[in-house]
Short mmCIF file of C-alpha atoms and ligand atoms in Angstrom, two decimals:
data_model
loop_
_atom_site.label_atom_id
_atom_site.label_comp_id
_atom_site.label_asym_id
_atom_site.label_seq_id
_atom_site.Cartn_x
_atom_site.Cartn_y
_atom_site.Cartn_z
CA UNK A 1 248.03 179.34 251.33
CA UNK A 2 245.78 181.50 249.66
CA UNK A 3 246.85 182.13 246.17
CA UNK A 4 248.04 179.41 243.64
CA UNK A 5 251.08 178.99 241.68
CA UNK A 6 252.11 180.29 238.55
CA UNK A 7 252.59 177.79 236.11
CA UNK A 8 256.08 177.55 234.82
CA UNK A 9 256.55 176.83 230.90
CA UNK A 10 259.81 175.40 229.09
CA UNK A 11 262.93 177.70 229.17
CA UNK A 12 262.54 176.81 225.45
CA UNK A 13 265.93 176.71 222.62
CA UNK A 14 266.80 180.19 223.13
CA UNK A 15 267.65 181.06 226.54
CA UNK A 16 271.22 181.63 226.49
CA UNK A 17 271.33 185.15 225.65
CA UNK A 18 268.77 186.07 228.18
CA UNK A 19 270.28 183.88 231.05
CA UNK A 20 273.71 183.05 230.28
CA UNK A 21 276.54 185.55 231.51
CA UNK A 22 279.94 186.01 232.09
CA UNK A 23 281.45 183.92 235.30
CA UNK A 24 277.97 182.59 235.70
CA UNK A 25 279.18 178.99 236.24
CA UNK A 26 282.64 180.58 237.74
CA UNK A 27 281.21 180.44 241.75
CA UNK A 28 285.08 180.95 242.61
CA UNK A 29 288.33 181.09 240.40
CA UNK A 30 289.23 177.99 239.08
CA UNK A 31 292.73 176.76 241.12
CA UNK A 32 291.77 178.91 243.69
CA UNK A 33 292.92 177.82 247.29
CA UNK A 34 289.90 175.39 247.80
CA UNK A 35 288.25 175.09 244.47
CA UNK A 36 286.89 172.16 242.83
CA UNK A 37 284.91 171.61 240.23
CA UNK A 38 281.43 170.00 239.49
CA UNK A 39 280.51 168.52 236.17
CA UNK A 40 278.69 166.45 234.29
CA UNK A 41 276.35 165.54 231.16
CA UNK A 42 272.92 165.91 231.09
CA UNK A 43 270.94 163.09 229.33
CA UNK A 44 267.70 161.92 227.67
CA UNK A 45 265.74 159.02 227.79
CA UNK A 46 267.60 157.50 224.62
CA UNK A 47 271.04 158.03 226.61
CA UNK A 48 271.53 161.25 224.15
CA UNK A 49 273.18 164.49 225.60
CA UNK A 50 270.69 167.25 226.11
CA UNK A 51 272.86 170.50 224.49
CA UNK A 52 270.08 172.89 225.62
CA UNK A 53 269.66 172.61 229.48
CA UNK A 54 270.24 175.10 231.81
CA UNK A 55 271.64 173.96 235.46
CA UNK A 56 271.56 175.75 238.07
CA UNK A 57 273.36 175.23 241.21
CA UNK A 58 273.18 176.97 245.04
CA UNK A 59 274.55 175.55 248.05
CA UNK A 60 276.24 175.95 251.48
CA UNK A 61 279.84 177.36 252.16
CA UNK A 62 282.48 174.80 253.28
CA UNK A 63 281.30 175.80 257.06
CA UNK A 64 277.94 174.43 256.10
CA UNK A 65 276.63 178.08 256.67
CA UNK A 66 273.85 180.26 253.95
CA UNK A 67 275.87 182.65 251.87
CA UNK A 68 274.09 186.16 251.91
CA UNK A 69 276.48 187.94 249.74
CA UNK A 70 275.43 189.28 246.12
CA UNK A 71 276.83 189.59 243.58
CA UNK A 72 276.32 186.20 241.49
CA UNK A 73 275.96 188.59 238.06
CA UNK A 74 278.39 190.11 238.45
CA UNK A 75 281.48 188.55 240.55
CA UNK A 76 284.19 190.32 242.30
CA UNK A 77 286.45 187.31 242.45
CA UNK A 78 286.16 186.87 246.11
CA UNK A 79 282.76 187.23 247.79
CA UNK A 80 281.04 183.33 247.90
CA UNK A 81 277.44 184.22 246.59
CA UNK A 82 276.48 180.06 246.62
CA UNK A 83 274.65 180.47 243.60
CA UNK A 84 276.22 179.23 239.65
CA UNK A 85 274.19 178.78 236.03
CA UNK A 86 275.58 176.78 233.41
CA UNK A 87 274.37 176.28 230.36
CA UNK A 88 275.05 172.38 228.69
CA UNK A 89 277.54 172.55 225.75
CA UNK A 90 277.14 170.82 222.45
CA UNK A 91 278.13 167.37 224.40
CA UNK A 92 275.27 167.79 226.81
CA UNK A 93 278.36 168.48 229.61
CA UNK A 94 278.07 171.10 232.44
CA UNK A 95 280.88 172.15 234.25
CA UNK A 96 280.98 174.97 237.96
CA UNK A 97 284.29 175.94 239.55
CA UNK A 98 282.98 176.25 243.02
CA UNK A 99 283.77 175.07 246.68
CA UNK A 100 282.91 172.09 248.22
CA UNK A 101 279.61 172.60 250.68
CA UNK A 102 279.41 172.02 254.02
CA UNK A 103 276.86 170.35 255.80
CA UNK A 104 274.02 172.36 256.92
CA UNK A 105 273.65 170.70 260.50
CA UNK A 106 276.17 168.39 262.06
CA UNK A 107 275.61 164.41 260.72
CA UNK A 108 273.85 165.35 258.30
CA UNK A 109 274.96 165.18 254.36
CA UNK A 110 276.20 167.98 252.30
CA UNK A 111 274.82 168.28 248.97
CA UNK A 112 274.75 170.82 245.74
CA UNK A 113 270.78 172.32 245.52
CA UNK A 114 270.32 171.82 241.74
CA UNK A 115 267.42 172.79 239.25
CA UNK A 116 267.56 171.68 235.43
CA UNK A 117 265.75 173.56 232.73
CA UNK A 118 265.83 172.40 229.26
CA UNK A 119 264.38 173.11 226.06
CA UNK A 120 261.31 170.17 226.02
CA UNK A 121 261.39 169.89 229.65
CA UNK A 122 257.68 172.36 230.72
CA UNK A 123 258.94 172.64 234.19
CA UNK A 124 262.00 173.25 236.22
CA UNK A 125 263.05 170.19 237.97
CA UNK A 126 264.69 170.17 241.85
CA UNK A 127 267.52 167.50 242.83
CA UNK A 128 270.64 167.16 245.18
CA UNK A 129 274.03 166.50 243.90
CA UNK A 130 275.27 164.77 247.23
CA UNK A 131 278.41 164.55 248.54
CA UNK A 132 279.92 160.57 248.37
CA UNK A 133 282.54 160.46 250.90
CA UNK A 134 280.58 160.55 254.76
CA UNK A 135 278.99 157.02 254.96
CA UNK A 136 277.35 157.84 258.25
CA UNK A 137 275.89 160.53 257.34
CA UNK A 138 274.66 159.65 254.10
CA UNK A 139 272.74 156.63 256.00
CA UNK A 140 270.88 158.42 258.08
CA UNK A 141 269.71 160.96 255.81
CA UNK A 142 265.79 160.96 255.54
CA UNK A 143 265.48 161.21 251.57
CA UNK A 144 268.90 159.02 250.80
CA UNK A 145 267.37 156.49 253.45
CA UNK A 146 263.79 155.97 251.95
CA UNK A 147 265.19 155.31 248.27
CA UNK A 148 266.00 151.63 246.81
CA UNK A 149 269.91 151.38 245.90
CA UNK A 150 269.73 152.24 242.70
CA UNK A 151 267.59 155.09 242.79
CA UNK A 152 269.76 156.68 246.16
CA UNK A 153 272.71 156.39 243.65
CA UNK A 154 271.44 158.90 240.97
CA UNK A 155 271.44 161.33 243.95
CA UNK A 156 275.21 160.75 244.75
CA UNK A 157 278.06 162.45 243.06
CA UNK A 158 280.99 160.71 242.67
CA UNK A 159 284.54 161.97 243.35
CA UNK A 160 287.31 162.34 240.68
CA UNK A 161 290.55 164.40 240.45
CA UNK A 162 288.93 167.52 240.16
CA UNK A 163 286.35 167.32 242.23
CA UNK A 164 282.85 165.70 241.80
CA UNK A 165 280.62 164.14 238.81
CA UNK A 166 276.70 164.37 238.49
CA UNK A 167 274.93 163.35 235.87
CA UNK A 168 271.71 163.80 235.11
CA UNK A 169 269.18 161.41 233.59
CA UNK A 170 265.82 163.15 232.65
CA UNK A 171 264.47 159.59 231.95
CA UNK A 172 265.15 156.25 231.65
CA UNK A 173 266.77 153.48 233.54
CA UNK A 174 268.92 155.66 235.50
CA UNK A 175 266.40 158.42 235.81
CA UNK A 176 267.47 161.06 238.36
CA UNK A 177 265.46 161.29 241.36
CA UNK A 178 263.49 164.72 241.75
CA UNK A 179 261.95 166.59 244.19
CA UNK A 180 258.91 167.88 245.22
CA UNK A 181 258.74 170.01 248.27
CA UNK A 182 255.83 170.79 250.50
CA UNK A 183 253.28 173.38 248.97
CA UNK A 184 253.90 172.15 245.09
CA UNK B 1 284.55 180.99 195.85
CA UNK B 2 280.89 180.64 194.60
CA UNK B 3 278.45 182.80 195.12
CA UNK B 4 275.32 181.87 196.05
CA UNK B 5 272.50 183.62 194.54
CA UNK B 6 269.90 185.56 196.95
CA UNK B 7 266.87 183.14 197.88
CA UNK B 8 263.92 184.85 196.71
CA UNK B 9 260.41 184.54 198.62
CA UNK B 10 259.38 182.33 196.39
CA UNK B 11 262.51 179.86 196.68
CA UNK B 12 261.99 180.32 200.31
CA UNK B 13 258.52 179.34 200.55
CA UNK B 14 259.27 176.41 198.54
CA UNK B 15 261.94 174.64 200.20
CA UNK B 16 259.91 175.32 203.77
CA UNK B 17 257.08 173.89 201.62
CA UNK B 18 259.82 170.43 201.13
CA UNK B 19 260.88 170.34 204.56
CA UNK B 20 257.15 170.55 205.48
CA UNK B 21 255.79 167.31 204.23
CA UNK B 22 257.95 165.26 206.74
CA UNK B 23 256.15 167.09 210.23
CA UNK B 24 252.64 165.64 211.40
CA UNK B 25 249.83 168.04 210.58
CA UNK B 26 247.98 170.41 212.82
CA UNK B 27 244.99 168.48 212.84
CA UNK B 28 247.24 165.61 214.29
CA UNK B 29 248.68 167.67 217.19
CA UNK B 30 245.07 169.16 218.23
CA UNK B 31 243.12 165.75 218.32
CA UNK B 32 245.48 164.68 220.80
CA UNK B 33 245.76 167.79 222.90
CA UNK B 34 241.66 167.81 222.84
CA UNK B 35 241.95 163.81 224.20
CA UNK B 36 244.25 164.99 226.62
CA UNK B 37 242.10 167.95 227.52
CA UNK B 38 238.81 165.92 227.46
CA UNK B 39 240.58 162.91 230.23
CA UNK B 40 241.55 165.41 232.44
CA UNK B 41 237.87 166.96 233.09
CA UNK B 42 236.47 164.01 233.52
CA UNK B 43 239.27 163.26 236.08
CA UNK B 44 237.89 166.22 238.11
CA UNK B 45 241.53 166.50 239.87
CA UNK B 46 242.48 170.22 239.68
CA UNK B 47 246.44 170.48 237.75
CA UNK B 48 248.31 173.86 238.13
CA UNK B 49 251.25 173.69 236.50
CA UNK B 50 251.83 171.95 232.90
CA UNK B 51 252.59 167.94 232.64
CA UNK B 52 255.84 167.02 232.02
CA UNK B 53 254.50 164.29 230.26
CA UNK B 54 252.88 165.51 227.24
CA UNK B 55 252.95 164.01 223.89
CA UNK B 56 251.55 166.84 221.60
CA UNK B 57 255.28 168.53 222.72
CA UNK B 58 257.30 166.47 220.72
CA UNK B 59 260.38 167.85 222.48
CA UNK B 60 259.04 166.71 225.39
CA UNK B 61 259.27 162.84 224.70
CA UNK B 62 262.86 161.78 225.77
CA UNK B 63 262.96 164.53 228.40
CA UNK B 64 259.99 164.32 230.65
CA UNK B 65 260.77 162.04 233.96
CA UNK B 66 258.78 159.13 234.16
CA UNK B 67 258.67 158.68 237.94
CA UNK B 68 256.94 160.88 240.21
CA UNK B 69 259.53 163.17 242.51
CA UNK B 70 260.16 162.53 246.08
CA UNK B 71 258.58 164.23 248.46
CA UNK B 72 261.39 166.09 250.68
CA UNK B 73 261.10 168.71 253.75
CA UNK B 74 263.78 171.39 252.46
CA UNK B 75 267.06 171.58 254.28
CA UNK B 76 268.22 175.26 255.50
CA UNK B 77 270.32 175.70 252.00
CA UNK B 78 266.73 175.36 250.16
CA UNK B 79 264.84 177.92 252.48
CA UNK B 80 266.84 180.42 251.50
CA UNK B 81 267.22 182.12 248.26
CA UNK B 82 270.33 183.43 246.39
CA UNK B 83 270.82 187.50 246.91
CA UNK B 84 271.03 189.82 244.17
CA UNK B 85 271.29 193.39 244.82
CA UNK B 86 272.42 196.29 243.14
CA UNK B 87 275.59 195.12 242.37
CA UNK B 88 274.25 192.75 239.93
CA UNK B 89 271.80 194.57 237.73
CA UNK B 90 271.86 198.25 236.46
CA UNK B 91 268.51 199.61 236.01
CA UNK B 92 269.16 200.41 232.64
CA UNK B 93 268.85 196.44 232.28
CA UNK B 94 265.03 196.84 232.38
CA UNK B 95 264.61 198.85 229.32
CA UNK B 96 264.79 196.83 226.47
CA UNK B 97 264.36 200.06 224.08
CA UNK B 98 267.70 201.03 224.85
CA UNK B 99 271.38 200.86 224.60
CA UNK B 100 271.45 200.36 220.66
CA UNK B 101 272.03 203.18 218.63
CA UNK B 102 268.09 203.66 217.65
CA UNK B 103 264.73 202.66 218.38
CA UNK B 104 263.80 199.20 218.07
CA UNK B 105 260.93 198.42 215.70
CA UNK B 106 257.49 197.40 216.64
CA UNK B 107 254.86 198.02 219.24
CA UNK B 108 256.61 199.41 222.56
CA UNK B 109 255.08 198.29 226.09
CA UNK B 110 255.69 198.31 229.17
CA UNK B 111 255.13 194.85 231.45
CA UNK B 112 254.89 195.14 234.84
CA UNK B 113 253.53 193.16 237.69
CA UNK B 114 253.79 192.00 241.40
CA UNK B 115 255.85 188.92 242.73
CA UNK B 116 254.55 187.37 245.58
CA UNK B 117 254.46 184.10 247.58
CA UNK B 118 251.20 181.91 248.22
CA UNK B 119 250.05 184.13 250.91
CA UNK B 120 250.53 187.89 248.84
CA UNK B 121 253.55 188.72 250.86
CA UNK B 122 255.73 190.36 248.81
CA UNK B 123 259.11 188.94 247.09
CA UNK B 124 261.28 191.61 247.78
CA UNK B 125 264.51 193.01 246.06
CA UNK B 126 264.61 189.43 244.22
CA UNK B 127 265.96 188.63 240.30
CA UNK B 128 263.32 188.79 237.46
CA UNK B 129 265.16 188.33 234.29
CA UNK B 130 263.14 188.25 230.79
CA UNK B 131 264.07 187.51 226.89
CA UNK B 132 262.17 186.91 223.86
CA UNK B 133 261.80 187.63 220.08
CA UNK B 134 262.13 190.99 218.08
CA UNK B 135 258.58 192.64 216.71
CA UNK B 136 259.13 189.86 213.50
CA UNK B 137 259.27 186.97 216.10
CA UNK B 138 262.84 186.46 215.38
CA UNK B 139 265.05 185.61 218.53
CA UNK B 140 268.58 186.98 218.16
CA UNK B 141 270.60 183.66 218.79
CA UNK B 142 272.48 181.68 216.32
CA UNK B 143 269.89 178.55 216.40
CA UNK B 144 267.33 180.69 215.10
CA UNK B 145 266.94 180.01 211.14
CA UNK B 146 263.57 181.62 210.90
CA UNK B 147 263.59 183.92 207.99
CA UNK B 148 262.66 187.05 209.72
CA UNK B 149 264.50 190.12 210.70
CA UNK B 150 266.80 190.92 212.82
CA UNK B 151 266.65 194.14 214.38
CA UNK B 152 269.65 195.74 214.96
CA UNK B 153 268.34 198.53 217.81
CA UNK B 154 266.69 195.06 219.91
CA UNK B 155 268.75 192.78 221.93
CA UNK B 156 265.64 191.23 223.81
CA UNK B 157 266.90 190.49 227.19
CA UNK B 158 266.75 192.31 230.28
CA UNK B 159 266.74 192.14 233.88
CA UNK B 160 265.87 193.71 236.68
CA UNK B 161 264.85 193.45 240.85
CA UNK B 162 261.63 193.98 242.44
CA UNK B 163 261.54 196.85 244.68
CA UNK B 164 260.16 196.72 248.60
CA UNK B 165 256.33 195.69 247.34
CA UNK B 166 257.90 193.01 245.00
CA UNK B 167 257.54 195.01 241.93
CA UNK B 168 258.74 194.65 238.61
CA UNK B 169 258.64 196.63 235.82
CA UNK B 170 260.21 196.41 231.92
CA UNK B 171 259.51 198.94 229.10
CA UNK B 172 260.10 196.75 225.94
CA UNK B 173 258.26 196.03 222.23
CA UNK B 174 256.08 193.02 221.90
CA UNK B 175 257.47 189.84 220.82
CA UNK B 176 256.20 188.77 217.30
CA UNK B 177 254.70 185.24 217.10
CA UNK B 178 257.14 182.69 215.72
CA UNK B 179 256.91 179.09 214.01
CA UNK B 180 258.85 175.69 215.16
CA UNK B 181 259.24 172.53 214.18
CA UNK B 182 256.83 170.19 216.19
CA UNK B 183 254.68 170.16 213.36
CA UNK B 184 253.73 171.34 210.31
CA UNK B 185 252.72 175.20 210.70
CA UNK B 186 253.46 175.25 214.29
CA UNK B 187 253.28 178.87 215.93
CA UNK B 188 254.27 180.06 218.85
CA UNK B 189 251.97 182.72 220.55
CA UNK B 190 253.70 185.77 221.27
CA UNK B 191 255.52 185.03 224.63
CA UNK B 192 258.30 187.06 226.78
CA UNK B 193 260.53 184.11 228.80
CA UNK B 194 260.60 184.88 232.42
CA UNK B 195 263.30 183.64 234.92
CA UNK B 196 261.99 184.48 238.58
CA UNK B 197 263.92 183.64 242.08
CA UNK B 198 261.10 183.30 244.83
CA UNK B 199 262.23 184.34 248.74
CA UNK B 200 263.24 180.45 248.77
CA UNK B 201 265.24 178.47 246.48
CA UNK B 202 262.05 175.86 246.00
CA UNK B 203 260.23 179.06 244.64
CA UNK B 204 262.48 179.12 241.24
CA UNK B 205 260.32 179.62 238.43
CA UNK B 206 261.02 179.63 234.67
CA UNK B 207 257.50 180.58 232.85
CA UNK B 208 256.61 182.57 229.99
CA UNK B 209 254.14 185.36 229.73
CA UNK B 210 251.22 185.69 227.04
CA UNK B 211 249.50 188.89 225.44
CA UNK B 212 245.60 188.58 226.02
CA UNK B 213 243.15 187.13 223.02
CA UNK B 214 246.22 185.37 221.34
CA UNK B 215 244.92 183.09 218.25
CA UNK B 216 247.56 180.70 218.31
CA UNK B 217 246.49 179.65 222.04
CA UNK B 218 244.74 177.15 220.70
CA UNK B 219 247.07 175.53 218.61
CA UNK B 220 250.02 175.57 220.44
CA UNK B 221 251.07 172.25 222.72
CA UNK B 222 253.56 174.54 225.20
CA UNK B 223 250.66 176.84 226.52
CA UNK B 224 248.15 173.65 225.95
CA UNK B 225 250.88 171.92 228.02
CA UNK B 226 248.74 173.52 231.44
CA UNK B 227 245.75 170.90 231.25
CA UNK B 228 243.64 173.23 232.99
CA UNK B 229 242.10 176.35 231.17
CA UNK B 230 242.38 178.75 234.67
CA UNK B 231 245.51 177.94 235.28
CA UNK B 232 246.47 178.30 231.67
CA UNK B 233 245.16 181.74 231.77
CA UNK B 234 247.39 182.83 234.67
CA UNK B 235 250.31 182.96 232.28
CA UNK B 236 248.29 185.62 230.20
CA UNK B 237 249.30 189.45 230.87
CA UNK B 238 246.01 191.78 231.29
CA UNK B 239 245.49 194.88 229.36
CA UNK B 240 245.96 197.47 231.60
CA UNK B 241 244.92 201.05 229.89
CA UNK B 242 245.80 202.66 233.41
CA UNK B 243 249.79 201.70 232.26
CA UNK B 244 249.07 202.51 229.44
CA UNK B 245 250.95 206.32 228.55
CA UNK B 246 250.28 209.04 226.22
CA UNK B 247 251.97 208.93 223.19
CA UNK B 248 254.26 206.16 224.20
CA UNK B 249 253.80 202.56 225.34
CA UNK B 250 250.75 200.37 225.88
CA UNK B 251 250.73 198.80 229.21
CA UNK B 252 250.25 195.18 230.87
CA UNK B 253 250.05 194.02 234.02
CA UNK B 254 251.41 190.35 234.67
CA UNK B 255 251.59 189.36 238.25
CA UNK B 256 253.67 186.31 239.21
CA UNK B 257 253.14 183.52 242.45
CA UNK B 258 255.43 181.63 243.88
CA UNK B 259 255.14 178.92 245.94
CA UNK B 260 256.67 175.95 247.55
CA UNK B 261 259.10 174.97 250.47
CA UNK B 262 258.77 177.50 253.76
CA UNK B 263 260.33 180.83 253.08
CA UNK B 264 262.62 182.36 255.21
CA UNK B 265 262.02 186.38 255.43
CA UNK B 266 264.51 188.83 255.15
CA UNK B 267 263.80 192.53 256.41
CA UNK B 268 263.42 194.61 253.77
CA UNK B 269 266.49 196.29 253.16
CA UNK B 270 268.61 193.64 254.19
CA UNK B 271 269.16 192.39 250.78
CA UNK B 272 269.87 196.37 249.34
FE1 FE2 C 301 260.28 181.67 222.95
#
């Protein structure tokens, strides 16, 4: 590693014209054959819904493998890019119609890749949005497997009718756990 | 229906005057940022990137984690990068002077820069997208009350993908400085937003780029957010007189690095 970083800066109040678009959070039709969707509200340290975050998600396809395709910007209703932006409503709620993701080797966990941006937040921050439902693999995941209880659980979504919940805590109690990968 | 009379300046100025003498002064806001400033030299530990945790940013007091993040080795989902290709984004997207029915107002420039990873390689064929204020620092979205124009020949966003050296390149107008509400006669230093995807998801950057010899540096707790004065200075564009063309646009040159995670490479014209 020779050169270092650029800094990143807050995505500031006033990003959704630049980075919002249509279908953005639309990954795949909603009610399509296999569709589910992810949501949930983004929060402060006082518990108070963040209106002005950005959350990104990318992940595998249901056969665990890398989608390649383009075409996120501007979707053609069936190519799988992986990739969805959604911008938090007034409520602090996010919501992606997308697929469920496989896991990326066999035993091992599937999860969302997510990053949050918000206005007051000076840097993007990295999490998973894991799967709940495979025990065994969940337990022998490195990262689940070195957390305390309660801090494994922020990483876990949980499963409803429509698919899955995550909520994200940017402090506090409940504070999501983030991640920092090698070379950060 | 009433009718409200038109605000003149000096109504204006007044009632920002009111709403004034609830923020914190300046003076408040730079004797912290100076403590902060003055801890971390003496710390001697080099910082790159800004602290989450930094009180002069008001905003940034509920939202900053407290906790440190996990260290993680990325799984094969974060080695790898979304694709965007021409599909997604018509060049026309990174000319910010057109597509209205005239010519925007102010100064016209063109930005331009490299992308590349923590060894110079190239990001190739990856999604730069940018947005920021009109000439009069006014941002065309409906949570913008400052009281300057709108310009109806400037959007301000645009996007576009780096070619096979990891080039970018947008012809635009520079962003007027604009006040917020941390404190009392808080500016903003002119700024264009920047979105970047890296050749690996743990590259994602959001940053914003600076015009060189700003006067609001100084005063303003995003940019003072970067502890450290070199790395603070890698967010500001360079005059580049070489960019510069006749008659036309002044130039800068902005180039971005991203690092983090192990990139996976893709062969150039894989992704086109
Ligand atoms: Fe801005």
């Amino acid at each position: 590693m020779t050169l270092t970083a650029t800094p990143g800066q807050t995505v500031g109040p006033f990003f959704h014209y630049g980075l919002a678009y249509d279908g953005d959070c639309v990954l795949v039709p909603p009610g399509s054959p296999g569709s589910v969707l992810l949501r949930g509200q983004v929060l402060d340290g006082a518990g108070v819904a963040v209106r002005d975050a950005l959350v990104e998600i990318w992940q595998t396809r249901p056969d665990g493998s890398v989608p390649r395709d383009v075409g996120s910007l501007r979707r053609d209703g069936w190519s799988f890019t992986g990739f969805g932006r959604a911008c938090t409503g007034q409520d602090g709620r996010y919501v992606f119609s997308t697929l469920v993701p496989g896991a990326g080797k066999p035993g091992r966990p599937a999860f969302f890749a997510v990053t949050v941006f918000a206005r007051g937040l000076s840097n993007r921050l990295f999490t998973r949005a894991y799967l709940p439902h495979d025990d065994a693999a969940l337990a022998g995941d490195p990262l689940l497997s070195a957390l305390p209880p309660r801090r494994r659980a922020t990483l876990l979504a949980s499963r409803d009718e429509r698919g899955f919940v995550f909520d994200i805590h940017l402090q506090g109690a409940n504070e999501t756990v983030f991640l920092r990968y090698p070379g950060q | 229906m009433f009718r409200r009379a038109p605000a003149g300046p000096t109504v204006r100025a007044m009632s920002s005057r009111a709403r004034a003498r609830e923020l914190e002064p300046q003076s408040v806001i730079s004797s912290e940022m100076a403590a902060i400033e003055s801890d971390y030299r003496r710390a001697g530990v080099e910082e790159t990137q800004p602290r989450l945790d930094y009180p002069p940013y008001r905003g940034s007091l509920l939202r900053h984690p407290t906790r440190d993040p996990c260290d993680v080795d990325p799984e094969a989902i974060e080695r790898w990068a979304p694709c965007f290709g021409a599909r997604d984004v018509d060049p026309l997207e990174a000319d910010l002077t057109v597509g209205h029915a005239g010519e925007p107002v102010g100064e016209r420039v063109v930005v331009t820069g490299r992308v590349v990873d923590g060894d110079g390689r190239p990001v190739r064929g990856q999604l730069v997208e940018i947005w920021q204020a009109n000439a009069a620092g006014r941002y065309v979205h409906r949570r913008d009350q400052h009281p300057a124009p709108l310009d109806p020949h400037f959007t301000g966003a645009g996007r576009c993908l780096t070619d096979g050296d990891g080039w970018y390149r947008f012809q635009t107008i520079k962003p007027g400085p604009y006040p917020w509400r941390n404190h009392c006669n808080a500016w903003r230093p002119a700024h264009i937003h920047f979105s970047v995807f890296g050749a690996a998801f743990t590259q994602r950057l959001v940053t914003q780029m600076y015009f060189p010899g700003d006067p609001l540096f100084a005063f303003d707790p995003i940019y003072q957010s970067i502890t450290d004065r070199r790395a603070r200075d890698r967010l500001v564009a360079t005059y580049d007189h070489g960019l510069t063309s006749h008659e036309w646009a002044l130039g800068y040159r902005w180039d971005i690095v991203l690092t983090g995670g192990q990139p996976t490479y893709v062969e150039a014209g894989e992704l086109v």
